[in-house]
Structures are given as structure tokens and as C-alpha cells.
Tab-separated table of C-alpha atoms and ligand atoms in Angstrom:
chain	number	residue	atom	x	y	z
A	1	MET	CA	50.488	68.363	133.213
A	2	ASN	CA	50.278	68.148	129.337
A	3	ALA	CA	52.697	66.215	127.440
A	4	SER	CA	54.524	69.179	126.005
A	5	ALA	CA	55.125	70.837	129.263
A	6	LEU	CA	56.261	67.507	130.554
A	7	ILE	CA	59.102	66.666	127.623
A	8	SER	CA	60.430	70.352	128.440
A	9	GLY	CA	60.668	69.492	132.353
A	10	VAL	CA	63.002	66.313	131.375
A	11	ALA	CA	64.773	68.859	129.314
A	12	THR	CA	65.202	71.390	131.835
A	13	ALA	CA	65.713	69.302	134.514
A	14	ILE	CA	68.583	67.616	132.834
A	15	ALA	CA	69.972	70.762	131.799
A	16	SER	CA	70.307	71.874	135.080
A	17	GLY	CA	71.301	68.702	136.600
A	18	ALA	CA	68.149	67.432	138.505
A	19	ILE	CA	67.977	64.466	136.126
A	20	SER	CA	71.071	62.610	135.656
A	21	VAL	CA	71.774	60.567	132.301
A	22	VAL	CA	73.643	57.621	133.477
A	23	ASP	CA	75.617	55.474	130.738
A	24	LEU	CA	74.796	51.795	131.618
A	25	THR	CA	77.323	50.893	128.793
A	26	ALA	CA	80.432	48.788	128.153
A	27	PRO	CA	82.958	50.107	126.304
A	28	LEU	CA	83.053	48.020	122.886
A	29	GLY	CA	86.385	47.456	121.916
A	30	PRO	CA	88.722	43.897	120.866
A	31	ASP	CA	89.147	43.546	124.433
A	32	THR	CA	85.138	43.646	124.650
A	33	PRO	CA	84.287	39.631	126.254
A	34	VAL	CA	82.322	37.554	124.259
A	35	LEU	CA	80.280	34.719	125.643
A	36	TYR	CA	82.089	31.347	124.518
A	37	LEU	CA	79.918	28.409	124.492
A	38	PRO	CA	81.052	24.541	124.492
A	39	PRO	CA	81.991	23.284	121.394
A	40	GLN	CA	78.659	20.637	121.476
A	41	PHE	CA	76.350	23.874	121.202
A	42	GLY	CA	77.893	24.874	117.951
A	43	LYS	CA	80.211	28.362	116.845
A	44	ASN	CA	80.893	30.892	118.394
A	45	THR	CA	80.679	34.794	118.028
A	46	PRO	CA	83.522	36.767	116.820
A	47	ARG	CA	85.247	39.628	118.720
A	48	PHE	CA	84.879	43.102	118.012
A	49	LYS	CA	87.106	44.027	115.595
A	50	MET	CA	87.599	47.633	114.041
A	51	HIS	CA	89.361	47.631	110.322
A	52	GLU	CA	90.941	50.929	109.386
A	53	ILE	CA	89.433	52.692	106.194
A	54	SER	CA	91.621	56.010	106.339
A	55	ALA	CA	93.413	57.856	108.514
A	56	TYR	CA	93.780	61.737	107.190
A	57	ASP	CA	96.334	59.713	104.825
A	58	GLY	CA	96.066	58.421	101.359
A	59	ASN	CA	92.963	56.345	101.887
A	60	GLY	CA	91.351	59.443	102.501
A	61	PRO	CA	93.221	62.999	102.868
A	62	TRP	CA	90.872	64.568	104.963
A	63	TRP	CA	88.850	62.035	107.147
A	64	ALA	CA	89.179	59.081	109.446
A	65	TRP	CA	86.702	56.218	108.968
A	66	GLY	CA	86.812	52.566	110.005
A	67	TRP	CA	84.415	49.415	109.348
A	68	MET	CA	83.532	47.249	112.176
A	69	GLU	CA	83.650	43.472	112.305
A	70	LEU	CA	81.269	42.486	115.188
A	71	GLY	CA	78.477	39.643	116.227
A	72	GLU	CA	75.072	41.251	117.285
A	73	HIS	CA	75.574	39.859	120.290
A	74	THR	CA	78.614	41.715	121.332
A	75	GLY	CA	79.405	43.374	124.792
A	76	THR	CA	76.484	45.828	126.170
A	77	HIS	CA	73.770	44.818	124.013
A	78	PHE	CA	70.352	43.696	123.468
A	79	ASP	CA	68.419	40.390	122.718
A	80	ALA	CA	65.521	40.720	120.478
A	81	PRO	CA	62.964	37.820	120.427
A	82	SER	CA	63.879	36.132	117.263
A	83	HIS	CA	67.342	35.336	118.986
A	84	TRP	CA	65.573	32.164	120.528
A	85	ILE	CA	63.939	29.287	118.925
A	86	SER	CA	61.310	30.069	121.310
A	87	GLY	CA	60.639	33.679	119.264
A	88	LYS	CA	61.790	32.771	116.413
A	89	ASP	CA	57.650	33.171	114.947
A	90	ARG	CA	56.507	35.810	116.716
A	91	PRO	CA	55.591	38.644	114.850
A	92	ASP	CA	57.935	41.856	114.244
A	93	ASN	CA	60.273	39.830	116.237
A	94	THR	CA	63.511	41.395	114.987
A	95	THR	CA	65.815	44.927	115.652
A	96	ASP	CA	63.931	46.465	112.686
A	97	LYS	CA	60.314	45.421	113.442
A	98	LEU	CA	60.033	46.487	117.602
A	99	PRO	CA	57.369	49.324	118.172
A	100	PRO	CA	60.096	52.223	119.482
A	101	ARG	CA	58.276	52.978	122.116
A	102	ASP	CA	59.491	49.572	123.957
A	103	PHE	CA	62.868	51.690	123.661
A	104	VAL	CA	62.124	54.128	126.334
A	105	ALA	CA	60.690	52.154	129.668
A	106	PRO	CA	60.943	52.272	133.198
A	107	ALA	CA	63.864	50.598	134.937
A	108	VAL	CA	63.782	48.486	138.434
A	109	VAL	CA	66.984	47.148	139.871
A	110	ILE	CA	67.164	44.345	142.248
A	111	ASP	CA	70.337	44.634	144.300
A	112	CYS	CA	71.836	40.999	144.388
A	113	SER	CA	75.384	42.101	145.094
A	114	ARG	CA	76.469	40.968	148.240
A	115	ALA	CA	74.717	37.453	147.771
A	116	VAL	CA	76.683	37.562	143.820
A	117	ALA	CA	79.989	38.451	145.912
A	118	GLU	CA	79.828	35.219	148.473
A	119	ASP	CA	78.602	33.045	145.042
A	120	PRO	CA	79.512	33.569	141.310
A	121	ASP	CA	76.467	30.702	140.902
A	122	PHE	CA	73.744	32.543	142.554
A	123	LEU	CA	70.270	32.658	141.800
A	124	LEU	CA	67.730	35.415	141.496
A	125	THR	CA	64.302	33.487	142.348
A	126	ALA	CA	60.980	34.429	142.869
A	127	ALA	CA	61.042	34.658	146.173
A	128	GLY	CA	63.698	37.274	145.540
A	129	VAL	CA	61.738	39.380	143.870
A	130	ARG	CA	58.701	38.897	145.672
A	131	ALA	CA	60.641	39.943	148.574
A	132	TRP	CA	62.051	43.020	146.956
A	133	GLU	CA	58.665	43.982	145.906
A	134	ALA	CA	57.467	44.078	149.730
A	135	GLU	CA	60.393	46.674	150.225
A	136	HIS	CA	59.741	48.538	146.957
A	137	GLY	CA	56.307	48.120	146.201
A	138	GLU	CA	54.824	46.004	143.080
A	139	ILE	CA	56.723	45.548	139.584
A	140	GLU	CA	54.869	47.522	137.136
A	141	PRO	CA	54.176	46.370	134.097
A	142	GLY	CA	56.050	47.382	130.993
A	143	SER	CA	59.592	47.627	133.470
A	144	TRP	CA	62.698	46.539	132.761
A	145	VAL	CA	64.186	44.577	134.849
A	146	LEU	CA	67.870	44.768	135.971
A	147	MET	CA	69.721	42.237	138.272
A	148	ARG	CA	72.821	44.364	140.158
A	149	SER	CA	75.372	41.899	140.585
A	150	ASP	CA	78.562	44.687	140.173
A	151	TRP	CA	80.032	41.712	137.760
A	152	HIS	CA	80.677	44.578	135.715
A	153	HIS	CA	83.532	45.222	137.770
A	154	ARG	CA	85.249	41.997	135.713
A	155	ASN	CA	84.332	43.267	132.375
A	156	THR	CA	88.017	44.667	131.352
A	157	ASN	CA	89.063	40.861	132.383
A	158	ALA	CA	87.753	38.192	130.248
A	159	GLN	CA	88.870	35.251	132.348
A	160	ALA	CA	86.925	36.803	134.921
A	161	PHE	CA	84.175	37.715	133.386
A	162	LEU	CA	83.291	34.213	132.018
A	163	ASN	CA	84.479	33.286	135.027
A	164	ALA	CA	84.407	29.178	133.716
A	165	ASP	CA	86.136	26.228	135.059
A	166	GLU	CA	86.325	22.326	134.180
A	167	ASN	CA	82.454	22.599	134.926
A	168	GLY	CA	81.758	25.849	132.713
A	169	PRO	CA	80.856	28.712	133.844
A	170	HIS	CA	80.073	30.483	137.196
A	171	SER	CA	77.959	33.580	136.671
A	172	PRO	CA	74.989	34.909	138.365
A	173	GLY	CA	71.374	35.186	136.894
A	174	PRO	CA	67.290	34.682	137.201
A	175	SER	CA	65.962	30.940	138.138
A	176	VAL	CA	63.411	29.686	135.997
A	177	ASP	CA	60.577	30.856	138.605
A	178	CYS	CA	61.870	34.150	138.547
A	179	ILE	CA	61.706	35.089	135.012
A	180	GLU	CA	57.766	33.113	135.302
A	181	TYR	CA	57.159	35.865	137.951
A	182	LEU	CA	58.576	38.705	135.943
A	183	LEU	CA	56.469	37.649	133.305
A	184	SER	CA	53.254	37.225	135.279
A	185	ARG	CA	54.359	41.134	136.904
A	186	GLY	CA	54.426	41.870	132.748
A	187	ALA	CA	57.730	42.920	132.713
A	188	ILE	CA	59.675	43.998	129.509
A	189	GLY	CA	62.613	42.115	129.880
A	190	PHE	CA	65.494	41.254	132.581
A	191	GLY	CA	68.917	42.409	132.442
A	192	SER	CA	72.274	41.416	133.618
A	193	GLU	CA	75.597	42.605	134.070
A	194	CYS	CA	77.104	39.301	133.000
A	195	VAL	CA	78.074	38.089	129.588
A	196	GLY	CA	74.517	37.019	128.648
A	197	THR	CA	70.996	37.324	130.830
A	198	ASP	CA	71.242	33.963	132.121
A	199	ALA	CA	72.975	32.329	134.968
A	200	GLY	CA	76.558	30.717	133.726
A	201	GLY	CA	74.685	27.172	134.643
A	202	ALA	CA	72.080	27.652	133.157
A	203	ALA	CA	72.131	25.200	130.352
A	204	ALA	CA	71.515	22.751	132.778
A	205	PHE	CA	68.020	24.175	134.027
A	206	GLU	CA	64.608	23.052	132.858
A	207	PRO	CA	63.822	24.522	130.696
A	208	PRO	CA	67.371	25.448	129.457
A	209	PHE	CA	68.304	29.357	129.324
A	210	PRO	CA	65.092	30.637	130.780
A	211	ALA	CA	65.871	34.027	130.394
A	212	HIS	CA	66.079	33.713	126.684
A	213	ALA	CA	63.403	30.749	126.400
A	214	LEU	CA	60.469	32.302	128.404
A	215	MET	CA	61.308	36.146	127.855
A	216	LEU	CA	62.141	36.042	124.472
A	217	GLY	CA	59.360	33.526	123.903
A	218	GLN	CA	56.762	35.864	125.293
A	219	GLY	CA	58.026	38.652	122.982
A	220	LYS	CA	59.827	40.244	125.826
A	221	TYR	CA	63.647	41.668	125.741
A	222	GLY	CA	67.131	40.835	126.850
A	223	LEU	CA	70.007	43.169	128.343
A	224	ALA	CA	73.663	41.915	128.668
A	225	SER	CA	76.597	43.150	129.924
A	226	LEU	CA	74.901	45.875	131.612
A	227	CYS	CA	77.492	48.307	133.524
A	228	HIS	CA	76.956	50.541	136.656
A	229	LEU	CA	73.568	49.417	137.854
A	230	ASP	CA	74.909	50.332	141.573
A	231	LYS	CA	74.734	53.973	139.982
A	232	LEU	CA	70.526	53.669	139.607
A	233	PRO	CA	67.846	53.802	142.473
A	234	PRO	CA	65.956	50.466	143.345
A	235	LYS	CA	63.244	52.072	141.382
A	236	GLY	CA	62.392	55.460	139.228
A	237	ALA	CA	64.794	55.428	136.505
A	238	LEU	CA	64.104	55.759	132.789
A	239	LEU	CA	65.903	53.271	130.600
A	240	LEU	CA	66.856	54.580	126.959
A	241	VAL	CA	67.337	51.088	124.885
A	242	ALA	CA	67.608	51.550	120.933
A	243	PRO	CA	68.901	48.575	119.318
A	244	LEU	CA	70.619	49.325	115.771
A	245	LYS	CA	67.555	48.894	113.172
A	246	ILE	CA	69.085	45.528	111.766
A	247	VAL	CA	67.329	44.117	109.041
A	248	GLY	CA	66.607	40.966	110.543
A	249	GLY	CA	68.308	41.261	113.264
A	250	THR	CA	68.052	38.899	116.722
A	251	GLY	CA	70.200	41.530	118.780
A	252	SER	CA	72.632	44.397	118.561
A	253	PRO	CA	74.811	46.036	120.318
A	254	VAL	CA	73.456	49.269	122.370
A	255	ARG	CA	74.222	52.107	124.380
A	256	VAL	CA	72.070	51.933	127.417
A	257	LEU	CA	71.209	55.097	129.297
A	258	ALA	CA	69.405	55.763	132.580
A	259	LEU	CA	67.586	58.731	133.540
A	260	THR	CA	67.423	59.017	137.131
A	261	PRO	CA	67.003	61.541	139.721
A	262	ALA	CA	70.617	63.099	140.855
A	263	GLY	CA	71.620	62.652	144.328
B	1	MN	MN1	72.545	38.080	123.533
């Protein structure tokens, strides 16, 4: 099939409902949970805030508009390589410089929801990924690897979402050997339903925060605060992930859409 027929086939399948467009994005508003860093790590990101410019009133009689205050890494968002010190010297490492073809890529979904329900500190390991591959086939190079945890059900409650106690946050994520393995498979990035791509306890890993340090250090990407990964097949979805073209941006809130076979 030629490219033109492929594109019109996709458009026809979307229109007929044979292909579903699934929104993997959390609502972005003042209640959107943001990462909380302990003071020794420095400053925190502000929460989202909308400021009104006009609302069909004396400030603009026929129109409504606002301006936003938000961190680059707020809500459902994309991590660019420049976000981490390991990726800071990579060429074209900011949101305005990334090749647009990287914003359209297949996704595999590794379902860890049952293990996470038992243990919020659950780590997806390389062995766990290999077990998934034994069942579903190898992860193809250029794929997003998305960790389904069903954590997005906590997204409306910041306390439950961050799940911190006196020992720090407790949320699932990838182990160091998991990220090393995904890089060896040629993954384009790692995605999580939690506030960031790394596990709540990942500050104590070696290296700390491997999904950031290793993925971004290799010029790959991250996706955090994803929703509804339970609506995707283990394999066969196509992800559309286009960060805002922020000049010098280290990341961006993003609307993440998945094309999936309906049914
Ligand atoms: Mn981030």
C-alpha cells in the first residue's frame, strides 16, 4: 500500500470508529498534582494557575481569554533530554529542536497494575520486561514503553498521587536494569502514570532517577502523569505526543493521544 493510501485508510478508519483515538491526558488545572522535592534538592515547580484577561466584559467586550502560569513539568507532560544533567550537552535536546517524527511512535504497555496494587513501591525490572516480551513479542526499536500501574486513579487527589510519608514518596517505576534493558531494545522513551517517570524511591538508586539519568542521557524521552493506559492493548497502539515548541524547553505539558484498534 502506498503512503497516500495508508494515510487515507487511517483517516477512514478513525471516521468509521475502527480505530479509536484514546486520550491519555490528565485534566490540567489548579488541582493538578505536581512533584514535591525535599528541600535538599532545591526549588519546586509551581502549580498550574489560570489568570483571566477578559471574560466578555470591560477588559474585552466580545471575547474571553486568559494567561497561564505553569511549570514545564506539570500534569501529563513530556521530558526532553535537556531536562537532566546527563542530557544537557546532547545536540538538539530541547523541545523546539526535537525531530517531529519522534512525536509519532508505537507504544507497548506493560501491565503492572496488580503488582502495584499490592506494593506501591513496585519496580518494573529487566526480568519483568523480558517476561512481557516472552508473551507479547520483542519490543521494537523506536517504541514508547509505558508502565501501566492504574496509578492515574489517584490523579484527582494529590496526597494519594504523591503517596509520601516520612521516608519519602512511595510510587512505582522502573529499576535501573529495566531502563538499561529498554535502551538496549532501542526504546524511544519511558512513560508512567505517576507524577514523574521514576519510582518514588528512585533518589536512592544507583544511578539515582534512572529513567531520567539514563533515558534522557541517551537522547530519549519521558512521559509522566499518563492516564487510561488500561484502555490500550499491550502492543499495537500508535502514540501522538507533541510537546509545545518552547524555545529552550526542558519539557512541556502535552496532550497524549493513542490510536488503537477499536474493540
Ligand atoms: Mn518531567
